């Protein structure tokens, strides 16, 4: 690729990038917009990859915009390449192939990258992450009906992959290092209810267990665990977490923490550079602080707000609500806001283990600040509305402490 320049340069090919590009095209029409993607495919959604594994969609179904020639018609030039550095003084982005791209305003929306634990054998054939379309193709080759598959990690992403693998009717073993499934989304009660559900579906689940070594035996993999057991697999899928993809910014002056630090306009600490999506440590509505929230709704809203501010508008971002909804082998779970509770707050719960139903509410004063649920889908908008607004519940707080299942009644009573 030769050297290029554009008024607006966007690094990344995910939801935040596409929303930012569309916002810029509308807010500052006729200006040059260039998007750099690190993969050979058109911009796509990683969250759609599991649906490729189940066969529900083809690869093209993951594309964020499916109309042929869409980006050209929108005024966005899409180029493919890996970024190796940013020079704010020269206002250039360097690519690994030696090319440079000049910018007036730059958006970093590079998402996250999988974390590989230091385990011997992770580089063996048949061991894959599930993060790219290339990964999906490799998994499809091995995850045939009846194949023995080991899934390392039962976090949010791991459980999405679990759902897809279960639908492929593989013989599945899940290994999670922490004491429950989805530990960053569910408390011990709910996480272990999800485990019980999976076990009842003939999925082997090892919690509080680490993989110690992978070795090859013929065409198969031997997976050793620190509980003394081992399992033979045709495929090992690694889902042990991700981290913000920002290493190429070393030396640029852009301040980084868990992600790229931004203000409430998604601007970084360096002039004319913005960040959005899974790589950005942005405003958190639940805590009032700043955090990385790797969910697609946050990415799209980040992209929109960043695009407006890059175009000279004045758009403040109120913050992301921590919200996850997950389908694990047919069991729906959801977490909202500060589901762990707050210091000095109160909580209430109702547990129905036989029917795999659970509800927990967390209060700060008479405001609902967090919630967990399992086995229910009728209240998701209600919980989000009460937490995000927030609504002073008054007398309804006592009623909900007594019976959390009355959440819909509380919503109706307080929003009429």
mmCIF file of N, CA and C in Angstrom, residues 18-136:
data_model
loop_
_atom_site.group_PDB
_atom_site.id
_atom_site.type_symbol
_atom_site.label_atom_id
_atom_site.label_comp_id
_atom_site.label_asym_id
_atom_site.label_seq_id
_atom_site.Cartn_x
_atom_site.Cartn_y
_atom_site.Cartn_z
ATOM 1 N N UNK A 18 -17.401 1.473 12.211
ATOM 2 C CA UNK A 18 -18.431 1.683 11.196
ATOM 3 C C UNK A 18 -19.389 2.794 11.624
ATOM 4 N N UNK A 19 -19.804 2.789 12.891
ATOM 5 C CA UNK A 19 -20.705 3.843 13.366
ATOM 6 C C UNK A 19 -20.039 5.203 13.339
ATOM 7 N N UNK A 20 -18.753 5.251 13.667
ATOM 8 C CA UNK A 20 -18.023 6.520 13.604
ATOM 9 C C UNK A 20 -17.936 7.021 12.161
ATOM 10 N N UNK A 21 -17.628 6.127 11.233
ATOM 11 C CA UNK A 21 -17.505 6.516 9.828
ATOM 12 C C UNK A 21 -18.824 7.060 9.297
ATOM 13 N N UNK A 22 -19.924 6.385 9.626
ATOM 14 C CA UNK A 22 -21.237 6.842 9.177
ATOM 15 C C UNK A 22 -21.593 8.189 9.790
ATOM 16 N N UNK A 23 -21.258 8.369 11.049
ATOM 17 C CA UNK A 23 -21.531 9.638 11.732
ATOM 18 C C UNK A 23 -20.738 10.765 11.098
ATOM 19 N N UNK A 24 -19.467 10.512 10.798
ATOM 20 C CA UNK A 24 -18.616 11.528 10.167
ATOM 21 C C UNK A 24 -19.136 11.893 8.778
ATOM 22 N N UNK A 25 -19.560 10.887 8.014
ATOM 23 C CA UNK A 25 -20.069 11.146 6.669
ATOM 24 C C UNK A 25 -21.307 12.031 6.696
ATOM 25 N N UNK A 26 -22.113 11.881 7.735
ATOM 26 C CA UNK A 26 -23.332 12.680 7.864
ATOM 27 C C UNK A 26 -23.050 14.046 8.472
ATOM 28 N N UNK A 27 -22.159 14.084 9.480
ATOM 29 C CA UNK A 27 -21.906 15.334 10.216
ATOM 30 C C UNK A 27 -20.980 16.280 9.459
ATOM 31 N N UNK A 28 -20.113 15.742 8.603
ATOM 32 C CA UNK A 28 -19.158 16.570 7.856
ATOM 33 C C UNK A 28 -19.094 16.060 6.421
ATOM 34 N N UNK A 29 -20.175 16.229 5.667
ATOM 35 C CA UNK A 29 -20.268 15.608 4.347
ATOM 36 C C UNK A 29 -19.191 16.095 3.372
ATOM 37 N N UNK A 30 -18.761 15.156 2.533
ATOM 38 C CA UNK A 30 -17.792 15.490 1.490
ATOM 39 C C UNK A 30 -16.347 15.399 1.916
ATOM 40 N N UNK A 31 -16.085 15.162 3.201
ATOM 41 C CA UNK A 31 -14.709 15.067 3.681
ATOM 42 C C UNK A 31 -14.180 13.633 3.511
ATOM 43 N N UNK A 32 -12.877 13.494 3.415
ATOM 44 C CA UNK A 32 -12.275 12.175 3.199
ATOM 45 C C UNK A 32 -12.242 11.376 4.502
ATOM 46 N N UNK A 33 -12.710 10.125 4.422
ATOM 47 C CA UNK A 33 -12.736 9.207 5.564
ATOM 48 C C UNK A 33 -12.044 7.920 5.141
ATOM 49 N N UNK A 34 -11.069 7.487 5.907
ATOM 50 C CA UNK A 34 -10.326 6.263 5.581
ATOM 51 C C UNK A 34 -10.353 5.326 6.784
ATOM 52 N N UNK A 35 -10.771 4.094 6.558
ATOM 53 C CA UNK A 35 -10.846 3.090 7.616
ATOM 54 C C UNK A 35 -9.820 1.997 7.347
ATOM 55 N N UNK A 36 -8.984 1.704 8.357
ATOM 56 C CA UNK A 36 -7.956 0.668 8.242
ATOM 57 C C UNK A 36 -8.411 -0.560 9.021
ATOM 58 N N UNK A 37 -8.580 -1.680 8.343
ATOM 59 C CA UNK A 37 -8.957 -2.918 9.019
ATOM 60 C C UNK A 37 -7.782 -3.891 8.987
ATOM 61 N N UNK A 38 -7.615 -4.636 10.083
ATOM 62 C CA UNK A 38 -6.474 -5.536 10.213
ATOM 63 C C UNK A 38 -6.700 -6.919 9.646
ATOM 64 N N UNK A 39 -7.889 -7.166 9.104
ATOM 65 C CA UNK A 39 -8.201 -8.474 8.534
ATOM 66 C C UNK A 39 -8.642 -8.300 7.082
ATOM 67 N N UNK A 40 -8.545 -9.364 6.270
ATOM 68 C CA UNK A 40 -8.857 -9.231 4.837
ATOM 69 C C UNK A 40 -10.338 -9.101 4.526
ATOM 70 N N UNK A 41 -11.219 -9.393 5.504
ATOM 71 C CA UNK A 41 -12.657 -9.335 5.267
ATOM 72 C C UNK A 41 -13.176 -7.900 5.383
ATOM 73 N N UNK A 42 -14.377 -7.652 4.857
ATOM 74 C CA UNK A 42 -15.022 -6.362 5.120
ATOM 75 C C UNK A 42 -15.276 -6.212 6.624
ATOM 76 N N UNK A 43 -15.523 -4.998 7.103
ATOM 77 C CA UNK A 43 -15.820 -4.811 8.533
ATOM 78 C C UNK A 43 -16.939 -5.748 8.987
ATOM 79 N N UNK A 44 -16.694 -6.448 10.101
ATOM 80 C CA UNK A 44 -17.684 -7.427 10.560
ATOM 81 C C UNK A 44 -17.778 -7.431 12.076
ATOM 82 N N UNK A 45 -18.808 -8.126 12.572
ATOM 83 C CA UNK A 45 -19.054 -8.223 14.004
ATOM 84 C C UNK A 45 -18.527 -9.549 14.542
ATOM 85 N N UNK A 46 -17.618 -9.483 15.498
ATOM 86 C CA UNK A 46 -17.111 -10.715 16.118
ATOM 87 C C UNK A 46 -18.216 -11.452 16.865
ATOM 88 N N UNK A 47 -19.185 -10.706 17.383
ATOM 89 C CA UNK A 47 -20.256 -11.332 18.146
ATOM 90 C C UNK A 47 -21.135 -12.234 17.276
ATOM 91 N N UNK A 48 -21.013 -12.106 15.961
ATOM 92 C CA UNK A 48 -21.810 -12.947 15.064
ATOM 93 C C UNK A 48 -21.101 -14.252 14.710
ATOM 94 N N UNK A 49 -19.818 -14.378 15.065
ATOM 95 C CA UNK A 49 -19.060 -15.575 14.690
ATOM 96 C C UNK A 49 -19.705 -16.870 15.204
ATOM 97 N N UNK A 50 -20.191 -16.922 16.465
ATOM 98 C CA UNK A 50 -20.830 -18.169 16.910
ATOM 99 C C UNK A 50 -21.999 -18.607 16.034
ATOM 100 N N UNK A 51 -22.689 -17.657 15.409
ATOM 101 C CA UNK A 51 -23.806 -18.023 14.533
ATOM 102 C C UNK A 51 -23.311 -18.650 13.234
ATOM 103 N N UNK A 52 -22.072 -18.323 12.857
ATOM 104 C CA UNK A 52 -21.444 -19.014 11.728
ATOM 105 C C UNK A 52 -21.171 -20.460 12.115
ATOM 106 N N UNK A 53 -20.711 -20.666 13.348
ATOM 107 C CA UNK A 53 -20.414 -22.027 13.817
ATOM 108 C C UNK A 53 -21.668 -22.894 13.858
ATOM 109 N N UNK A 54 -22.797 -22.306 14.195
ATOM 110 C CA UNK A 54 -24.032 -23.098 14.259
ATOM 111 C C UNK A 54 -24.644 -23.315 12.886
ATOM 112 N N UNK A 55 -24.187 -22.538 11.891
ATOM 113 C CA UNK A 55 -24.768 -22.641 10.559
ATOM 114 C C UNK A 55 -25.967 -21.740 10.361
ATOM 115 N N UNK A 56 -26.316 -20.965 11.369
ATOM 116 C CA UNK A 56 -27.471 -20.067 11.251
ATOM 117 C C UNK A 56 -27.233 -18.998 10.187
ATOM 118 N N UNK A 57 -25.977 -18.539 10.076
ATOM 119 C CA UNK A 57 -25.624 -17.577 9.038
ATOM 120 C C UNK A 57 -24.350 -18.025 8.346
ATOM 121 N N UNK A 58 -24.121 -17.507 7.157
ATOM 122 C CA UNK A 58 -22.851 -17.682 6.459
ATOM 123 C C UNK A 58 -21.909 -16.546 6.885
ATOM 124 N N UNK A 59 -20.658 -16.624 6.435
ATOM 125 C CA UNK A 59 -19.694 -15.588 6.819
ATOM 126 C C UNK A 59 -20.190 -14.187 6.468
ATOM 127 N N UNK A 60 -20.845 -14.061 5.309
ATOM 128 C CA UNK A 60 -21.328 -12.741 4.894
ATOM 129 C C UNK A 60 -22.337 -12.174 5.890
ATOM 130 N N UNK A 61 -22.983 -13.052 6.650
ATOM 131 C CA UNK A 61 -23.942 -12.596 7.642
ATOM 132 C C UNK A 61 -23.313 -11.849 8.797
ATOM 133 N N UNK A 62 -22.002 -11.978 8.971
ATOM 134 C CA UNK A 62 -21.308 -11.247 10.031
ATOM 135 C C UNK A 62 -20.975 -9.816 9.617
ATOM 136 N N UNK A 63 -21.033 -9.545 8.304
ATOM 137 C CA UNK A 63 -20.635 -8.223 7.826
ATOM 138 C C UNK A 63 -21.573 -7.168 8.403
ATOM 139 N N UNK A 64 -20.997 -6.077 8.884
ATOM 140 C CA UNK A 64 -21.789 -5.042 9.549
ATOM 141 C C UNK A 64 -22.696 -4.298 8.575
ATOM 142 N N UNK A 65 -22.270 -4.152 7.339
ATOM 143 C CA UNK A 65 -23.108 -3.551 6.306
ATOM 144 C C UNK A 65 -23.026 -4.459 5.081
ATOM 145 N N UNK A 66 -24.172 -4.935 4.632
ATOM 146 C CA UNK A 66 -24.188 -6.022 3.649
ATOM 147 C C UNK A 66 -24.429 -5.562 2.217
ATOM 148 N N UNK A 67 -24.810 -4.312 1.999
ATOM 149 C CA UNK A 67 -25.049 -3.809 0.650
ATOM 150 C C UNK A 67 -23.740 -3.698 -0.112
ATOM 151 N N UNK A 68 -23.711 -4.250 -1.306
ATOM 152 C CA UNK A 68 -22.483 -4.198 -2.109
ATOM 153 C C UNK A 68 -22.135 -2.747 -2.425
ATOM 154 N N UNK A 69 -20.860 -2.400 -2.234
ATOM 155 C CA UNK A 69 -20.400 -1.040 -2.504
ATOM 156 C C UNK A 69 -20.825 -0.019 -1.463
ATOM 157 N N UNK A 70 -21.283 -0.499 -0.283
ATOM 158 C CA UNK A 70 -21.838 0.406 0.723
ATOM 159 C C UNK A 70 -20.834 1.476 1.149
ATOM 160 N N UNK A 71 -19.604 1.089 1.432
ATOM 161 C CA UNK A 71 -18.637 2.052 1.972
ATOM 162 C C UNK A 71 -18.246 3.094 0.923
ATOM 163 N N UNK A 72 -18.096 2.667 -0.332
ATOM 164 C CA UNK A 72 -17.817 3.624 -1.397
ATOM 165 C C UNK A 72 -18.944 4.643 -1.515
ATOM 166 N N UNK A 73 -20.189 4.149 -1.467
ATOM 167 C CA UNK A 73 -21.345 5.045 -1.587
ATOM 168 C C UNK A 73 -21.444 5.992 -0.401
ATOM 169 N N UNK A 74 -20.958 5.543 0.764
ATOM 170 C CA UNK A 74 -21.019 6.367 1.976
ATOM 171 C C UNK A 74 -19.854 7.356 2.028
ATOM 172 N N UNK A 75 -18.865 7.167 1.166
ATOM 173 C CA UNK A 75 -17.708 8.052 1.155
ATOM 174 C C UNK A 75 -16.597 7.611 2.080
ATOM 175 N N UNK A 76 -16.530 6.307 2.327
ATOM 176 C CA UNK A 76 -15.513 5.750 3.222
ATOM 177 C C UNK A 76 -14.596 4.829 2.426
ATOM 178 N N UNK A 77 -13.301 5.110 2.450
ATOM 179 C CA UNK A 77 -12.322 4.227 1.811
ATOM 180 C C UNK A 77 -11.850 3.201 2.843
ATOM 181 N N UNK A 78 -12.001 1.925 2.521
ATOM 182 C CA UNK A 78 -11.573 0.855 3.413
ATOM 183 C C UNK A 78 -10.286 0.250 2.869
ATOM 184 N N UNK A 79 -9.245 0.231 3.704
ATOM 185 C CA UNK A 79 -7.972 -0.394 3.330
ATOM 186 C C UNK A 79 -7.630 -1.461 4.368
ATOM 187 N N UNK A 80 -6.842 -2.434 3.942
ATOM 188 C CA UNK A 80 -6.488 -3.542 4.821
ATOM 189 C C UNK A 80 -5.011 -3.468 5.170
ATOM 190 N N UNK A 81 -4.706 -3.543 6.468
ATOM 191 C CA UNK A 81 -3.324 -3.495 6.921
ATOM 192 C C UNK A 81 -3.260 -3.451 8.432
ATOM 193 N N UNK A 82 -2.106 -3.805 8.968
ATOM 194 C CA UNK A 82 -1.895 -3.794 10.417
ATOM 195 C C UNK A 82 -1.116 -2.552 10.808
ATOM 196 N N UNK A 83 -1.639 -1.832 11.773
ATOM 197 C CA UNK A 83 -0.998 -0.601 12.235
ATOM 198 C C UNK A 83 0.129 -0.951 13.202
ATOM 199 N N UNK A 84 1.279 -0.318 13.010
ATOM 200 C CA UNK A 84 2.433 -0.581 13.877
ATOM 201 C C UNK A 84 2.768 0.587 14.788
ATOM 202 N N UNK A 85 2.249 1.778 14.489
ATOM 203 C CA UNK A 85 2.557 2.920 15.342
ATOM 204 C C UNK A 85 1.807 4.167 14.928
ATOM 205 N N UNK A 86 1.791 5.144 15.843
ATOM 206 C CA UNK A 86 1.152 6.434 15.593
ATOM 207 C C UNK A 86 2.133 7.528 15.989
ATOM 208 N N UNK A 87 2.301 8.526 15.111
ATOM 209 C CA UNK A 87 3.176 9.671 15.384
ATOM 210 C C UNK A 87 2.314 10.926 15.448
ATOM 211 N N UNK A 88 1.930 11.355 16.667
ATOM 212 C CA UNK A 88 1.044 12.520 16.778
ATOM 213 C C UNK A 88 1.688 13.815 16.278
ATOM 214 N N UNK A 89 3.001 13.935 16.383
ATOM 215 C CA UNK A 89 3.657 15.162 15.926
ATOM 216 C C UNK A 89 3.546 15.300 14.414
ATOM 217 N N UNK A 90 3.782 14.194 13.712
ATOM 218 C CA UNK A 90 3.676 14.206 12.247
ATOM 219 C C UNK A 90 2.246 13.976 11.771
ATOM 220 N N UNK A 91 1.375 13.580 12.709
ATOM 221 C CA UNK A 91 -0.008 13.210 12.390
ATOM 222 C C UNK A 91 -0.053 12.115 11.327
ATOM 223 N N UNK A 92 0.653 11.034 11.624
ATOM 224 C CA UNK A 92 0.673 9.894 10.716
ATOM 225 C C UNK A 92 0.468 8.587 11.477
ATOM 226 N N UNK A 93 -0.079 7.633 10.770
ATOM 227 C CA UNK A 93 -0.220 6.262 11.243
ATOM 228 C C UNK A 93 0.704 5.405 10.392
ATOM 229 N N UNK A 94 1.515 4.565 11.023
ATOM 230 C CA UNK A 94 2.427 3.676 10.299
ATOM 231 C C UNK A 94 1.833 2.276 10.217
ATOM 232 N N UNK A 95 1.999 1.641 9.072
ATOM 233 C CA UNK A 95 1.545 0.273 8.887
ATOM 234 C C UNK A 95 2.734 -0.674 8.850
ATOM 235 N N UNK A 96 2.485 -1.943 9.127
ATOM 236 C CA UNK A 96 3.560 -2.934 9.164
ATOM 237 C C UNK A 96 4.221 -3.121 7.814
ATOM 238 N N UNK A 97 3.512 -2.798 6.725
ATOM 239 C CA UNK A 97 4.112 -2.949 5.393
ATOM 240 C C UNK A 97 4.969 -1.754 5.000
ATOM 241 N N UNK A 98 5.141 -0.800 5.926
ATOM 242 C CA UNK A 98 5.991 0.361 5.674
ATOM 243 C C UNK A 98 5.258 1.598 5.212
ATOM 244 N N UNK A 99 3.987 1.483 4.873
ATOM 245 C CA UNK A 99 3.209 2.628 4.417
ATOM 246 C C UNK A 99 2.866 3.546 5.584
ATOM 247 N N UNK A 100 2.597 4.796 5.276
ATOM 248 C CA UNK A 100 2.121 5.742 6.285
ATOM 249 C C UNK A 100 0.831 6.389 5.781
ATOM 250 N N UNK A 101 -0.028 6.745 6.723
ATOM 251 C CA UNK A 101 -1.294 7.398 6.402
ATOM 252 C C UNK A 101 -1.412 8.660 7.249
ATOM 253 N N UNK A 102 -1.561 9.784 6.593
ATOM 254 C CA UNK A 102 -1.705 11.049 7.299
ATOM 255 C C UNK A 102 -3.141 11.302 7.704
ATOM 256 N N UNK A 103 -3.327 12.039 8.799
ATOM 257 C CA UNK A 103 -4.670 12.338 9.290
ATOM 258 C C UNK A 103 -4.741 13.739 9.866
ATOM 259 N N UNK A 104 -5.967 14.287 9.902
ATOM 260 C CA UNK A 104 -6.242 15.483 10.696
ATOM 261 C C UNK A 104 -6.849 15.088 12.033
ATOM 262 N N UNK A 105 -7.771 14.135 11.986
ATOM 263 C CA UNK A 105 -8.364 13.570 13.194
ATOM 264 C C UNK A 105 -8.284 12.047 13.090
ATOM 265 N N UNK A 106 -7.932 11.411 14.215
ATOM 266 C CA UNK A 106 -7.709 9.964 14.217
ATOM 267 C C UNK A 106 -8.579 9.304 15.279
ATOM 268 N N UNK A 107 -9.215 8.207 14.913
ATOM 269 C CA UNK A 107 -9.971 7.391 15.871
ATOM 270 C C UNK A 107 -9.322 6.022 15.977
ATOM 271 N N UNK A 108 -9.002 5.610 17.204
ATOM 272 C CA UNK A 108 -8.494 4.265 17.471
ATOM 273 C C UNK A 108 -9.675 3.424 17.945
ATOM 274 N N UNK A 109 -10.032 2.422 17.149
ATOM 275 C CA UNK A 109 -11.142 1.533 17.506
ATOM 276 C C UNK A 109 -10.726 0.102 17.172
ATOM 277 N N UNK A 110 -9.606 -0.292 17.762
ATOM 278 C CA UNK A 110 -8.953 -1.559 17.416
ATOM 279 C C UNK A 110 -9.462 -2.742 18.230
ATOM 280 N N UNK A 111 -10.453 -2.517 19.096
ATOM 281 C CA UNK A 111 -11.049 -3.624 19.827
ATOM 282 C C UNK A 111 -10.105 -4.283 20.804
ATOM 283 N N UNK A 112 -10.279 -5.580 20.951
ATOM 284 C CA UNK A 112 -9.483 -6.353 21.899
ATOM 285 C C UNK A 112 -8.821 -7.522 21.182
ATOM 286 N N UNK A 113 -7.928 -8.157 21.887
ATOM 287 C CA UNK A 113 -7.227 -9.318 21.341
ATOM 288 C C UNK A 113 -7.216 -10.412 22.400
ATOM 289 N N UNK A 114 -7.302 -11.693 22.007
ATOM 290 C CA UNK A 114 -7.360 -12.774 22.997
ATOM 291 C C UNK A 114 -6.085 -12.873 23.823
ATOM 292 N N UNK A 115 -6.260 -13.269 25.078
ATOM 293 C CA UNK A 115 -5.140 -13.517 25.980
ATOM 294 C C UNK A 115 -4.874 -15.024 26.010
ATOM 295 N N UNK A 116 -3.641 -15.406 25.747
ATOM 296 C CA UNK A 116 -3.260 -16.825 25.786
ATOM 297 C C UNK A 116 -2.498 -17.094 27.079
ATOM 298 N N UNK A 117 -2.989 -17.974 27.935
ATOM 299 C CA UNK A 117 -2.273 -18.266 29.179
ATOM 300 C C UNK A 117 -0.970 -19.007 28.882
ATOM 301 N N UNK A 118 0.017 -18.909 29.794
ATOM 302 C CA UNK A 118 1.322 -19.540 29.564
ATOM 303 C C UNK A 118 1.275 -21.042 29.808
ATOM 304 N N UNK A 119 0.685 -21.770 28.866
ATOM 305 C CA UNK A 119 0.527 -23.223 28.995
ATOM 306 C C UNK A 119 1.255 -23.911 27.847
ATOM 307 N N UNK A 120 2.045 -24.902 28.163
ATOM 308 C CA UNK A 120 2.768 -25.655 27.137
ATOM 309 C C UNK A 120 1.778 -26.367 26.215
ATOM 310 N N UNK A 121 1.990 -26.209 24.900
ATOM 311 C CA UNK A 121 1.184 -26.912 23.925
ATOM 312 C C UNK A 121 0.083 -26.088 23.289
ATOM 313 N N UNK A 122 -0.055 -24.815 23.681
ATOM 314 C CA UNK A 122 -1.121 -23.994 23.088
ATOM 315 C C UNK A 122 -0.882 -23.699 21.609
ATOM 316 N N UNK A 123 0.348 -23.962 21.138
ATOM 317 C CA UNK A 123 0.656 -23.716 19.724
ATOM 318 C C UNK A 123 0.483 -24.963 18.857
ATOM 319 N N UNK A 124 -0.054 -26.036 19.417
ATOM 320 C CA UNK A 124 -0.227 -27.273 18.664
ATOM 321 C C UNK A 124 -1.366 -27.155 17.653
ATOM 322 N N UNK A 125 -1.311 -27.936 16.565
ATOM 323 C CA UNK A 125 -2.443 -27.965 15.634
ATOM 324 C C UNK A 125 -3.705 -28.420 16.360
ATOM 325 N N UNK A 126 -4.821 -27.800 16.011
ATOM 326 C CA UNK A 126 -6.083 -28.159 16.654
ATOM 327 C C UNK A 126 -6.408 -27.315 17.861
ATOM 328 N N UNK A 127 -5.547 -26.330 18.197
ATOM 329 C CA UNK A 127 -5.808 -25.398 19.302
ATOM 330 C C UNK A 127 -6.103 -24.028 18.690
ATOM 331 N N UNK A 128 -7.269 -23.487 18.975
ATOM 332 C CA UNK A 128 -7.674 -22.237 18.326
ATOM 333 C C UNK A 128 -8.408 -21.324 19.302
ATOM 334 N N UNK A 129 -8.232 -20.009 19.105
ATOM 335 C CA UNK A 129 -9.135 -19.038 19.697
ATOM 336 C C UNK A 129 -10.392 -19.021 18.833
ATOM 337 N N UNK A 130 -11.407 -18.300 19.261
ATOM 338 C CA UNK A 130 -12.610 -18.115 18.446
ATOM 339 C C UNK A 130 -12.875 -16.617 18.377
ATOM 340 N N UNK A 131 -12.019 -15.929 17.631
ATOM 341 C CA UNK A 131 -12.024 -14.477 17.650
ATOM 342 C C UNK A 131 -12.157 -13.856 16.262
ATOM 343 N N UNK A 132 -11.729 -14.598 15.241
ATOM 344 C CA UNK A 132 -11.764 -14.085 13.880
ATOM 345 C C UNK A 132 -12.514 -15.062 12.981
ATOM 346 N N UNK A 133 -12.859 -14.609 11.782
ATOM 347 C CA UNK A 133 -13.486 -15.515 10.816
ATOM 348 C C UNK A 133 -12.518 -16.631 10.429
ATOM 349 N N UNK A 134 -11.228 -16.323 10.415
ATOM 350 C CA UNK A 134 -10.237 -17.368 10.151
ATOM 351 C C UNK A 134 -10.278 -18.438 11.239
ATOM 352 N N UNK A 135 -10.421 -18.021 12.499
ATOM 353 C CA UNK A 135 -10.577 -18.983 13.601
ATOM 354 C C UNK A 135 -11.821 -19.846 13.383
ATOM 355 N N UNK A 136 -12.912 -19.215 12.990
ATOM 356 C CA UNK A 136 -14.168 -19.941 12.797
ATOM 357 C C UNK A 136 -14.014 -21.027 11.742
#
